[in-house]
XYZ file of C-alpha atoms in Angstrom:
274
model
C 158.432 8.766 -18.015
C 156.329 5.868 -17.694
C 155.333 3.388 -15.144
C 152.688 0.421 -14.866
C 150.666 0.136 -11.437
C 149.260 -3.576 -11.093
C 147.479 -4.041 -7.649
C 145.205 -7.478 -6.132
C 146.598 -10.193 -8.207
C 145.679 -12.902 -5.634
C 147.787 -15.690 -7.449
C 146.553 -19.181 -5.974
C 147.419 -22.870 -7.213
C 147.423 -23.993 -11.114
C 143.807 -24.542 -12.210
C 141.971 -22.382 -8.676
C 139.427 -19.801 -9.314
C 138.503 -16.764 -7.629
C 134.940 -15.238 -9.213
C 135.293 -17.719 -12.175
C 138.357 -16.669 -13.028
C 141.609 -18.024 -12.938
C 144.555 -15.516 -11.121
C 147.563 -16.731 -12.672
C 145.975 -16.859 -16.331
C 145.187 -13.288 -15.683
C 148.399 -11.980 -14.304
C 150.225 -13.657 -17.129
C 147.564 -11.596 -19.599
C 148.483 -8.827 -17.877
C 151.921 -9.259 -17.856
C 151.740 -10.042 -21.792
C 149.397 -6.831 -22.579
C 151.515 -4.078 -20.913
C 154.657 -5.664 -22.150
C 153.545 -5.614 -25.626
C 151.684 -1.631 -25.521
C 154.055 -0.152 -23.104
C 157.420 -2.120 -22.999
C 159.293 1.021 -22.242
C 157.867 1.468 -19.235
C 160.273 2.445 -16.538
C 159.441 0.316 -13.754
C 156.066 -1.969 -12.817
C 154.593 -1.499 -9.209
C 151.960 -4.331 -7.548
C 150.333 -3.312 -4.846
C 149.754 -5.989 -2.671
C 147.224 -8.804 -2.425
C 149.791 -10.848 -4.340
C 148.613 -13.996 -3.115
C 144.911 -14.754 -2.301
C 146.213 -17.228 1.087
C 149.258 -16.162 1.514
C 150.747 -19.365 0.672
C 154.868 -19.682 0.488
C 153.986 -21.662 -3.149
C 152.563 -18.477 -4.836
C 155.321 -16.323 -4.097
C 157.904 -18.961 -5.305
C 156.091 -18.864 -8.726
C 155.736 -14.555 -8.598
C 159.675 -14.673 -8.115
C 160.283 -16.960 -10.829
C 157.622 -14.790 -13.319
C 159.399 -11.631 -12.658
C 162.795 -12.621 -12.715
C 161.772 -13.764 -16.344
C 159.966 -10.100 -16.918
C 162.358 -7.769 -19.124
C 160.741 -4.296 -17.312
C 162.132 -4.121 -13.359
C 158.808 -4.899 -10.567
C 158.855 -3.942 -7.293
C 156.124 -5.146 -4.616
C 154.051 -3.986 -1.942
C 151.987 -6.884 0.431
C 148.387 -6.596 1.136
C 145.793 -7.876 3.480
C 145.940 -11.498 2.146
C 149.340 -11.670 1.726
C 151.903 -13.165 4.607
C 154.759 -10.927 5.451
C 157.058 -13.784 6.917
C 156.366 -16.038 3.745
C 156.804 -13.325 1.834
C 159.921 -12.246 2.642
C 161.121 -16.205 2.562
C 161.049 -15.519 -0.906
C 161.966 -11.641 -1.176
C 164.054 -11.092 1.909
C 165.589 -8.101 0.099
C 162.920 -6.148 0.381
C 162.350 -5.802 4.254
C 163.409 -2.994 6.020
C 165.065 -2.523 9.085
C 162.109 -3.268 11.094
C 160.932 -6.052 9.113
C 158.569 -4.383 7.438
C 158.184 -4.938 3.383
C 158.967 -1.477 2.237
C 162.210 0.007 0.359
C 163.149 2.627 -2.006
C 163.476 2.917 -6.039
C 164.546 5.787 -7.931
C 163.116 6.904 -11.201
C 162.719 9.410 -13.897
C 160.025 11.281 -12.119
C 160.847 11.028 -8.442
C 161.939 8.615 -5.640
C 159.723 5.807 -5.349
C 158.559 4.576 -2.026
C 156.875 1.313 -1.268
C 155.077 0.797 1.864
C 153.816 -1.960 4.117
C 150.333 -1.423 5.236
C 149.908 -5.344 6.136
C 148.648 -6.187 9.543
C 148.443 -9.725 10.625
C 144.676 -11.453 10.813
C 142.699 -8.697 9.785
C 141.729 -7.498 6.218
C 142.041 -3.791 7.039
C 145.512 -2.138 7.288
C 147.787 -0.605 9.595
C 150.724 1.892 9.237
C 151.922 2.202 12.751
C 154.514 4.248 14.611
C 157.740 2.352 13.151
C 155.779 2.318 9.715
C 155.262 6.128 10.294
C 159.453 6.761 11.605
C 160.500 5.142 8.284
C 158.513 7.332 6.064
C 159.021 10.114 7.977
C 162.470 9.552 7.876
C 162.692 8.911 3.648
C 160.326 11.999 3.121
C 162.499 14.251 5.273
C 166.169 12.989 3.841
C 165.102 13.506 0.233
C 164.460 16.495 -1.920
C 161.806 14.526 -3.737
C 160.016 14.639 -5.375
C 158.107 11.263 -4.062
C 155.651 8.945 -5.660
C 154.334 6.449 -2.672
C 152.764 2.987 -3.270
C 150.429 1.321 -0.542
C 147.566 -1.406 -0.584
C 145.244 -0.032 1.543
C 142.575 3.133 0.944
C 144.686 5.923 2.831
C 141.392 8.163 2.488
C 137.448 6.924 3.325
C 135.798 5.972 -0.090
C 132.522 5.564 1.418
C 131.465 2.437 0.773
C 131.169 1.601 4.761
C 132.150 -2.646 3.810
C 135.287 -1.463 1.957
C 135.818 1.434 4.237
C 135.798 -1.265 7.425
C 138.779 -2.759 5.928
C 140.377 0.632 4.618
C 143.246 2.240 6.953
C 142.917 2.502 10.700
C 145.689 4.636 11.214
C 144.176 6.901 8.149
C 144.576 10.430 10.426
C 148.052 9.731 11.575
C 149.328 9.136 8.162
C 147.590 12.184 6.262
C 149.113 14.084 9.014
C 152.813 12.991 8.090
C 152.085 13.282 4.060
C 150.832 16.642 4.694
C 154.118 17.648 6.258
C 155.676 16.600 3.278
C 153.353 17.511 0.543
C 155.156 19.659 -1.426
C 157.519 16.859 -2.240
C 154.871 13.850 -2.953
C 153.463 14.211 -6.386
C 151.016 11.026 -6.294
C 149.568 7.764 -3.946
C 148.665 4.991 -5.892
C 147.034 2.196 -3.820
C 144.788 -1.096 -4.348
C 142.846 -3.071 -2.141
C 139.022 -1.851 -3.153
C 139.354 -3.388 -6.667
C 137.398 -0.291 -8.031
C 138.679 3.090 -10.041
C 139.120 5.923 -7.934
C 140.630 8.934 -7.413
C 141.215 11.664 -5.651
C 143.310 13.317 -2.816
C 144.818 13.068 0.859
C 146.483 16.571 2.350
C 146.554 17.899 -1.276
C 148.051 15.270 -2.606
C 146.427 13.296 -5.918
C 145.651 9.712 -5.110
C 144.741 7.098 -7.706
C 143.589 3.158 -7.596
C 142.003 0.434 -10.017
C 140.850 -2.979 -10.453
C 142.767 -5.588 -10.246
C 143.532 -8.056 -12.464
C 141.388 -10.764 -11.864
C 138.072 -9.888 -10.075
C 136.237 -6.657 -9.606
C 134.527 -5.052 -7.026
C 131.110 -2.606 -7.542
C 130.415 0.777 -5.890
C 127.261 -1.025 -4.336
C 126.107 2.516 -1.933
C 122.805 0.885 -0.788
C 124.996 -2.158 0.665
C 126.401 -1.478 3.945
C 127.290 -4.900 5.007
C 128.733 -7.062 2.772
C 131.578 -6.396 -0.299
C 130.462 -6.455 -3.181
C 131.704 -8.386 -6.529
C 130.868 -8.254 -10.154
C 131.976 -9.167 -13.842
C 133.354 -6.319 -15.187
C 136.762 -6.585 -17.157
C 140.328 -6.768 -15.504
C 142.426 -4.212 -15.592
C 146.144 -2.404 -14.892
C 147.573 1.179 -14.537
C 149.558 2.642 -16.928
C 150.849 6.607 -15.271
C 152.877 8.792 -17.595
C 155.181 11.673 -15.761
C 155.350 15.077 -17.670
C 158.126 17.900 -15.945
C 154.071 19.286 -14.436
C 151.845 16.804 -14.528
C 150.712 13.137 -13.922
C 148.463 11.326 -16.166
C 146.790 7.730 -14.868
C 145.255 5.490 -17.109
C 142.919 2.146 -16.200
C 143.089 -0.187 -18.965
C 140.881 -2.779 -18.908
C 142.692 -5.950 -20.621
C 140.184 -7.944 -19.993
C 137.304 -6.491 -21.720
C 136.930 -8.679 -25.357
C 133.902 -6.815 -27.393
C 135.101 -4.268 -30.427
C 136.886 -1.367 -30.469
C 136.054 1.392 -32.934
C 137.880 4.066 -34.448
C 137.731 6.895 -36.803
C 136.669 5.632 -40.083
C 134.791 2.398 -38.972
C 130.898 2.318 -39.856
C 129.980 4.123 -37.091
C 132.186 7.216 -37.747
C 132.056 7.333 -41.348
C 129.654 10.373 -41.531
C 131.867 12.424 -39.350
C 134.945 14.327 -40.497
C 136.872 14.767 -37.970
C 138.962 17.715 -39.323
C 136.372 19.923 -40.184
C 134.080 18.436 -37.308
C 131.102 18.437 -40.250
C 128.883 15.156 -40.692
């Protein structure tokens, strides 16, 4: 089984920039690139950050995109994103709180989205009703689970990004480690970097987003950090024991070689003599 993991699109107006690049151009490459490599893909995932204000205009135009988009998308809100707008536009996906999270089923295990939004402040929050619904979808399921979120559920010690990462980060390792058995992967946004790694035993994976990039700046403590290197999406593939996450960068435009091109022509790969 297959499934695509798009997170921080920050879709603004026609024509706006973020970083010198234009968000909608890019989500429409992106859009056009993992259609055309990996159209049987069993579902898409974003993870939040869908709109870089918030603005009710951006999620009219995401709505019309995807209902055009011949692979099913579901959606998780970030820190810039507006719940109520949001779900002015996707009321379907709230839960009973009000929350945007929900349930999808797949090939390798019951999806679950969450909501790790909190209002006027870029870092997130999964509080107690947050925490009761996943409690209650992790304990009336035999899994197994793959979760989606925006926010860094773990510290990636970067201190700017980890100032905006999770507050409720203890709490809600605590619940997935109750359940960990059943939860085969966390895929998140939010830092725009690659990383991976693991919360209660449990494999956790993020990327870039697909428009700008951030930089694994250590020495900087203060500010975030920005920088020009390509866009990208997720592409996981689900084997019967294992989980396999790609980050491919779309955006990068030098060459690509391959066995047999000048540079490889000495080398035989079968015999592994040059």
């Amino acid at each position: 089984m297959k499934l695509l993991h798009l997170s921080d699109i920050h879709l603004t107006a026609s024509g706006a920039i973020i970083g010198g690049r234009d968000p909608r151009v890019n989500f429409e490459r992106a859009l056009a690139h993992a259609l055309n490599d990996h159209h049987d893909a069993e579902l898409m995932v974003i993870t939040g950050d869908l709109s870089d204000w918030g603005d009710l205009a951006d999620y009219q135009w995401l709505k019309q995109r995807l209902d055009a988009y011949p692979l099913p998308v579901r959606l998780c809100i970030g820190n810039h994103d507006r719940r109520a707008a949001f779900l002015s536009v996707f009321p379907d996906l709230a839960d009973d709180n009000g929350f945007v999270q929900g349930i999808h089923d797949t090939a390798a295990g019951r999806c679950l989205f969450l909501d790790t939004a909190h209002p006027e402040t870029h870092a997130g929050r999964y509080c107690g009703d947050r925490l009761g619904w996943l409690e209650a979808r992790l304990s009336e399921h035999d899994g197994p689970f793959l979760l989606f979120m925006h926010h860094n559920p773990m510290p990636v010690h970067l201190v700017p990004f980890d100032q905006i990462g999770l507050v409720d980060e203890a709490p809600f390792r605590h619940l997935v480690s109750g359940h960990r058995a059943k939860i085969r992967h966390v895929f998140f946004g939010h830092c725009h970097l690659p990383l991976a790694g693991s919360i209660a035993g449990v494999p956790v994976s993020s990327l870039r987003g697909t428009n700008h990039a951030s930089y694994p700046l250590f020495s900087e403590t203060k500010l975030l950090s920005a920088c020009d290197l390509p866009q990208s999406y997720g592409v996981a593939f689900f084997g019967e024991d294992y989980v396999t996450v790609h980050m491919v960068e779309y955006g990068y435009d030098g060459p690509i070689r391959t066995q047999g091109s000048p540079d490889y022509k000495a080398w035989d790969r079968e015999t592994m003599v040059r």
